[in-house]
mmCIF file of C-alpha atoms in Angstrom:
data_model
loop_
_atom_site.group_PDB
_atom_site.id
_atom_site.type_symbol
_atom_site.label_atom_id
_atom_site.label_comp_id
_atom_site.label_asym_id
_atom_site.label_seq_id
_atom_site.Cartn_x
_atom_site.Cartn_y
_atom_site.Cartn_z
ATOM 1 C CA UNK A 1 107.849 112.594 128.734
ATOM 2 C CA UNK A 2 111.333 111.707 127.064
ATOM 3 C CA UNK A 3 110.226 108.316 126.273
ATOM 4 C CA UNK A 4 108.209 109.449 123.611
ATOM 5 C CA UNK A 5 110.662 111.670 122.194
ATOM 6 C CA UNK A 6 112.828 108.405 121.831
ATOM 7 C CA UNK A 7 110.626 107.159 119.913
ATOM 8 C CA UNK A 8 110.619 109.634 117.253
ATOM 9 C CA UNK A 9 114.008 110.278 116.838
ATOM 10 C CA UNK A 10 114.243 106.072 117.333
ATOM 11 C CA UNK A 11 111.927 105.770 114.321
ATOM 12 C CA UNK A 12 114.215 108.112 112.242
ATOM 13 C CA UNK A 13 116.702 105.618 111.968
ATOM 14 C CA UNK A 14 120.411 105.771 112.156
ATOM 15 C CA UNK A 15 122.904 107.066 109.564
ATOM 16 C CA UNK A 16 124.060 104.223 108.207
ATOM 17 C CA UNK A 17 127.461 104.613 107.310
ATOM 18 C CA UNK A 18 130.174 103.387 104.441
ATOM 19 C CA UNK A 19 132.711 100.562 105.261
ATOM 20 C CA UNK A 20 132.718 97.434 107.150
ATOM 21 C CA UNK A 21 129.828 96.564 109.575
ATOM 22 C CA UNK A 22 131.833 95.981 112.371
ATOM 23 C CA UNK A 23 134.272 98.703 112.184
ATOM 24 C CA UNK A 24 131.249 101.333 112.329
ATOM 25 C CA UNK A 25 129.400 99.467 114.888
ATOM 26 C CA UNK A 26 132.901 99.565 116.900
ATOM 27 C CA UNK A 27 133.249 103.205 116.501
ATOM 28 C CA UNK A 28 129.345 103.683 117.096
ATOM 29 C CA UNK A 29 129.446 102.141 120.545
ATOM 30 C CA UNK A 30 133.070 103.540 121.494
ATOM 31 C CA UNK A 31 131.591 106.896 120.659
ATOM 32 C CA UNK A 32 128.706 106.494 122.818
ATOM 33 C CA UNK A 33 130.815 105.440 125.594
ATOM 34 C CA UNK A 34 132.620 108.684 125.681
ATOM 35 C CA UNK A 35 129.075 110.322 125.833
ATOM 36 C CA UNK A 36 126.565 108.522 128.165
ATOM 37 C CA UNK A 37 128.703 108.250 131.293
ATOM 38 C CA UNK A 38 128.915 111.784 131.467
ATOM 39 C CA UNK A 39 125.142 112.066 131.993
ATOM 40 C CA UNK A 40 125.581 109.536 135.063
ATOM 41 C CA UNK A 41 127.098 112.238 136.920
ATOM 42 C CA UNK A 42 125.421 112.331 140.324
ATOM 43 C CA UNK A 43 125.077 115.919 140.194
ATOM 44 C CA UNK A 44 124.081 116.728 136.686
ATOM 45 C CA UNK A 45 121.244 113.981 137.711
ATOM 46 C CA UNK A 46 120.242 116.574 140.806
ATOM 47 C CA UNK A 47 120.772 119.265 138.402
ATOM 48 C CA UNK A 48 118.159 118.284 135.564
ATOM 49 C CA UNK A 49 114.944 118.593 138.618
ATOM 50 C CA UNK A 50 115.502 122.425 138.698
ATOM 51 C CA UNK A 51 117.664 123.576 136.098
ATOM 52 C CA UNK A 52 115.429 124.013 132.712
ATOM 53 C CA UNK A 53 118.450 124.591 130.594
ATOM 54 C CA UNK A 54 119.525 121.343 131.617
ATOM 55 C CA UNK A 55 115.988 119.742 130.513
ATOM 56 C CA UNK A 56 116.522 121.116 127.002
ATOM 57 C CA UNK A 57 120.242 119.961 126.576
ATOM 58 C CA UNK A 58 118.822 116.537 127.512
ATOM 59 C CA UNK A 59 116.415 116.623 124.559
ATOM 60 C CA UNK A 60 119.005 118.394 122.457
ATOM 61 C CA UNK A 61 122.082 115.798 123.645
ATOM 62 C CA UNK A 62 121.296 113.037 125.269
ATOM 63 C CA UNK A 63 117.556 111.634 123.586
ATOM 64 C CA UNK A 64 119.575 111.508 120.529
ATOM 65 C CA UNK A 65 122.614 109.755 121.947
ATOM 66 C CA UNK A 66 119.880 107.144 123.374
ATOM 67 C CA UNK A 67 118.144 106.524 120.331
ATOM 68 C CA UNK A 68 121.160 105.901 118.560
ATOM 69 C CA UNK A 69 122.114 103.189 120.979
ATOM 70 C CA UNK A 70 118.947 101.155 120.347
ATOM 71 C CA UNK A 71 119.312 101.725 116.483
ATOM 72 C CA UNK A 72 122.456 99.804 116.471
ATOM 73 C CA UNK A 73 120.766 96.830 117.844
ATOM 74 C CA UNK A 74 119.568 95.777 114.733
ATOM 75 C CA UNK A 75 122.490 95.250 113.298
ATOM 76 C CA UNK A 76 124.686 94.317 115.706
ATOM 77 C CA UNK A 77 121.949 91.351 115.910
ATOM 78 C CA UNK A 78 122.721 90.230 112.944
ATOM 79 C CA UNK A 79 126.184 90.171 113.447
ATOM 80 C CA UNK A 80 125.740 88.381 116.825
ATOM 81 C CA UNK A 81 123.333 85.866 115.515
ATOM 82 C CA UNK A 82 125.921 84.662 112.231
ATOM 83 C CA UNK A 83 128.831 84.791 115.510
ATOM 84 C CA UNK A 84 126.390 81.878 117.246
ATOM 85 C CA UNK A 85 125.558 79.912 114.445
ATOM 86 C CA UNK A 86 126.950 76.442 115.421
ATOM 87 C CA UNK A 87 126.911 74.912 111.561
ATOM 88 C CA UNK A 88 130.429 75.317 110.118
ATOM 89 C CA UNK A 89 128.993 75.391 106.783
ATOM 90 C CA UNK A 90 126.852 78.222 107.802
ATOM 91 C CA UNK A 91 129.226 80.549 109.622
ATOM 92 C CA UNK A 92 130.110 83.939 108.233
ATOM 93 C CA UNK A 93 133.139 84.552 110.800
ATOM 94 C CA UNK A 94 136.327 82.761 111.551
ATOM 95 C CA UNK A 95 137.500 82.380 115.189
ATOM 96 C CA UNK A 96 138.786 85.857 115.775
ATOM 97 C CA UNK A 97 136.189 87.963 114.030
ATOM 98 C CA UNK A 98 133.870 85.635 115.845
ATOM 99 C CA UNK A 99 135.159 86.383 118.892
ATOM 100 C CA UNK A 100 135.540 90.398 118.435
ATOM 101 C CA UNK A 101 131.779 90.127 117.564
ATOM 102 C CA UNK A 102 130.576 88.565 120.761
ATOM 103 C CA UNK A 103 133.032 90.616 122.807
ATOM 104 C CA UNK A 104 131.359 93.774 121.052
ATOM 105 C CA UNK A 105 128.304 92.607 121.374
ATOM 106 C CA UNK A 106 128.993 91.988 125.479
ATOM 107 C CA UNK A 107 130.115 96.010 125.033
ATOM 108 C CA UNK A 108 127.034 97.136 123.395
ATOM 109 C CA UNK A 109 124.707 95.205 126.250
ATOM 110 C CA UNK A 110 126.570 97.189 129.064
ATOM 111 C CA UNK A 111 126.382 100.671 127.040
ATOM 112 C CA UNK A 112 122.208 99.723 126.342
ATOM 113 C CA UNK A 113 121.523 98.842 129.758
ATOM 114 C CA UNK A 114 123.317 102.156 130.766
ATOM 115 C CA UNK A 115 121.600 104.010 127.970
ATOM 116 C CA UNK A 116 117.737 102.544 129.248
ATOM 117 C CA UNK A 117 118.708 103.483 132.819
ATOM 118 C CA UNK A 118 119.439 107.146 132.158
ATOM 119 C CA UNK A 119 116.236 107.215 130.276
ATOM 120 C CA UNK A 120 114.330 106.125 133.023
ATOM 121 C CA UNK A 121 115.989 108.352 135.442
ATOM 122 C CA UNK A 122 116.052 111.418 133.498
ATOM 123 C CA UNK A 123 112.168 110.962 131.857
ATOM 124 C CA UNK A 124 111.259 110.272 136.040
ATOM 125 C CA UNK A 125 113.249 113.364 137.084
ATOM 126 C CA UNK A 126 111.557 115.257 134.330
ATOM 127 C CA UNK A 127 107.963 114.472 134.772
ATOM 128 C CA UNK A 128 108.843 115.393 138.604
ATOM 129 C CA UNK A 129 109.803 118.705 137.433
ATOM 130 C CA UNK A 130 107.000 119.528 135.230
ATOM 131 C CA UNK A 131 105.028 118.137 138.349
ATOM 132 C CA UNK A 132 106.387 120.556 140.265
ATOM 133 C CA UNK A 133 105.970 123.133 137.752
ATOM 134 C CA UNK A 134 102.220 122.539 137.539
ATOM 135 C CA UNK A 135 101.530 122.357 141.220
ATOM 136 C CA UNK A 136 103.487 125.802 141.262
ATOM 137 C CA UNK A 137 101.457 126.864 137.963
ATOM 138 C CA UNK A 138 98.630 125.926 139.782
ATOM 139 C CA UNK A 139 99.137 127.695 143.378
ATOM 140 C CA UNK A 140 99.624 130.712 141.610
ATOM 141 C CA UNK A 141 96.460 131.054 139.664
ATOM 142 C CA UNK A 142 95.027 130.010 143.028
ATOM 143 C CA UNK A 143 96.548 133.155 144.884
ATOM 144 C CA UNK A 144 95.461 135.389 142.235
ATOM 145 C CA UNK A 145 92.025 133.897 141.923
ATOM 146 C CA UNK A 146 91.786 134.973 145.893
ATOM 147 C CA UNK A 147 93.609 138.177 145.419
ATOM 148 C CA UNK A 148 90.669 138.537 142.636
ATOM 149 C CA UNK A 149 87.827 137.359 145.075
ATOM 150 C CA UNK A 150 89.231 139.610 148.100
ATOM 151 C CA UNK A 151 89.628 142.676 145.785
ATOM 152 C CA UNK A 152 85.890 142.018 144.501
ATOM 153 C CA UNK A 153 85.134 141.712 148.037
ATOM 154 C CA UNK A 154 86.758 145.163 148.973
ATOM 155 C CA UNK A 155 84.753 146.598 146.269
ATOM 156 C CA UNK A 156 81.464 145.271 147.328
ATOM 157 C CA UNK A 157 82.163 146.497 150.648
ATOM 158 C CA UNK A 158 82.973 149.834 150.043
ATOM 159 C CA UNK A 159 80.042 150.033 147.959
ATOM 160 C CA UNK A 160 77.465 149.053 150.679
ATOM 161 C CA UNK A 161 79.364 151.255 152.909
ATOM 162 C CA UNK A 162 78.821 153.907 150.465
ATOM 163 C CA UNK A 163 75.588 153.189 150.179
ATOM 164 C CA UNK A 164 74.895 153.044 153.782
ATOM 165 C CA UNK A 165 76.809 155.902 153.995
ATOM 166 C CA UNK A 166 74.268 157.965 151.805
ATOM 167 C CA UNK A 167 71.257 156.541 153.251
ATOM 168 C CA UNK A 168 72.435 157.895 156.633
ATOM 169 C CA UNK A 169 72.996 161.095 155.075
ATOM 170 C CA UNK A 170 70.020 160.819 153.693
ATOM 171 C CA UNK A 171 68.223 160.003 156.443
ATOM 172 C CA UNK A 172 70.077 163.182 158.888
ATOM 173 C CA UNK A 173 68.696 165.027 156.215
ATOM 174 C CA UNK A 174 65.394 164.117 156.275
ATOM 175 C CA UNK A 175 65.397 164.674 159.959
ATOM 176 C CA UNK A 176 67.250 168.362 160.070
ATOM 177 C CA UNK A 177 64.136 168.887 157.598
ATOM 178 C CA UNK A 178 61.503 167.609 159.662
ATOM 179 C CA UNK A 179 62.678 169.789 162.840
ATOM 180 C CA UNK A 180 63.061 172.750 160.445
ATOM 181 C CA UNK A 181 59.623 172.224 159.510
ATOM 182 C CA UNK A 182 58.305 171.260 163.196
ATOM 183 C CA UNK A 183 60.025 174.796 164.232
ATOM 184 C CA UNK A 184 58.604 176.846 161.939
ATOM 185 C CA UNK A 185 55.175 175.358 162.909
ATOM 186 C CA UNK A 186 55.662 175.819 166.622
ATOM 187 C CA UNK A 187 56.886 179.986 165.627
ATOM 188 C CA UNK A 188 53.504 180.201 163.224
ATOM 189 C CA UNK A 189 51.846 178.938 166.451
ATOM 190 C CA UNK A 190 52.871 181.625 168.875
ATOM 191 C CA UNK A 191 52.871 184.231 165.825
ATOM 192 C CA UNK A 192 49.017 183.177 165.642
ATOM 193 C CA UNK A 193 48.626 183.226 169.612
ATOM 194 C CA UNK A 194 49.829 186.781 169.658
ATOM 195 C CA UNK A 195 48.012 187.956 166.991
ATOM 196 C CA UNK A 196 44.590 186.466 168.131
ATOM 197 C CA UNK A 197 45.783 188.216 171.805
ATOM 198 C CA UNK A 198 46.487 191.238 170.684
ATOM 199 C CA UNK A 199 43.424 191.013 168.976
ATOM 200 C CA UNK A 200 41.538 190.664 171.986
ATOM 201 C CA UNK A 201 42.750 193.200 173.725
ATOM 202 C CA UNK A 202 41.614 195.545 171.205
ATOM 203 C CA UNK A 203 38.295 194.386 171.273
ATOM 204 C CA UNK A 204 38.213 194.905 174.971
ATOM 205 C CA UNK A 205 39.895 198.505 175.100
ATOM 206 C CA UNK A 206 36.814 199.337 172.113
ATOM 207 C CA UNK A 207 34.263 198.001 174.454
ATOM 208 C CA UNK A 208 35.909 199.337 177.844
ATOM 209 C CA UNK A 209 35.764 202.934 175.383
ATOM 210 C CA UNK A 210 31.953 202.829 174.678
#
């Protein structure tokens, strides 16, 4: 994650600045010494896994920082390599400039080791916490995906209750309909009966009169 930020601020180069090579190499390293340690802190490292404001000062802060130490390598190379040249006729330093160069160059290995190691641990810790925020990313569109599916559900439930609700209706109504009808039958039946008895008996009482 940070690693490749590195790189591009890496690839930017450093500010080269005016006056002796050794002197702003000095100051360069002495400068990042007074940085770097802070972010060995044990707690800012705990910090950086949960506190996002922490992620962004370590883009804003310490990537920079970082790159700067491995843009001094270059030249401090140099410098070492003309410090270890064994042919007096080839050697660029005298005896103490040789030996401030190898003792800065000792300086600048302890500062770039330290510089590599917080990269590692705060590139791990940060890919652990965008980890974590994915997985919690992720469980949450999971919970509302099944809050979605159980509220479709509900719906589709109430709507075959609904519907089952009307077809019993439906069906009450039909039968309240078909004993209406089977009622009114059965009262044309006796209405019928009485009339075809009543009937008779008038037919008899005429005969019984002739």
């Amino acid at each position: 994650m940070y690693a490749k930020l590195i790189e591009k601020q890496e690839a930017a180069g450093a500010v080269v600045l005016k006056g002796p090579a050794y002197k702003q190499i000095s100051e360069e390293v002495e400068a990042l010494f007074n940085v770097l340690p802070a972010w060995d802190e044990q707690g800012r490292k705990e910090a950086i896994q949960v506190d996002t404001v922490l992620q962004a000062k370590v883009i804003a802060e310490l990537l920079p920082s970082i790159a700067a130490v491995r843009n001094i390598a270059p030249r401090l190379d140099k410098m070492h390599k003309k410090a270890l040249e064994p042919d007096p006729d080839l050697q660029t330093y005298g005896p103490v400039m040789k030996e401030k160069v190898l003792k800065l160059h000792e300086r600048y290995l302890l500062l770039a080791t330290l510089a590599e190691s917080l990269l590692a641990y705060y590139d791990e810790a940060a890919g652990k916490a965008q980890e974590d925020a994915d997985t919690a990313a992720a469980e949450v569109q999971q919970q509302q995906v099944k809050e979605i599916e159980r509220a479709n559900k509900a719906e589709q439930d109430a709507i075959v209750c609904e519907k089952r609700e009307k077809e019993a209706q439906r069906a009450k109504e039909a039968a309240e309909r078909a004993v209406a009808l089977e009622i009114e039958s059965k009262k044309r039946e006796i209405a019928r009966a009485k009339l075809e008895e009543a009937e008779e008996r008038e037919r008899a009482a005429a005969l019984a009169a002739v």
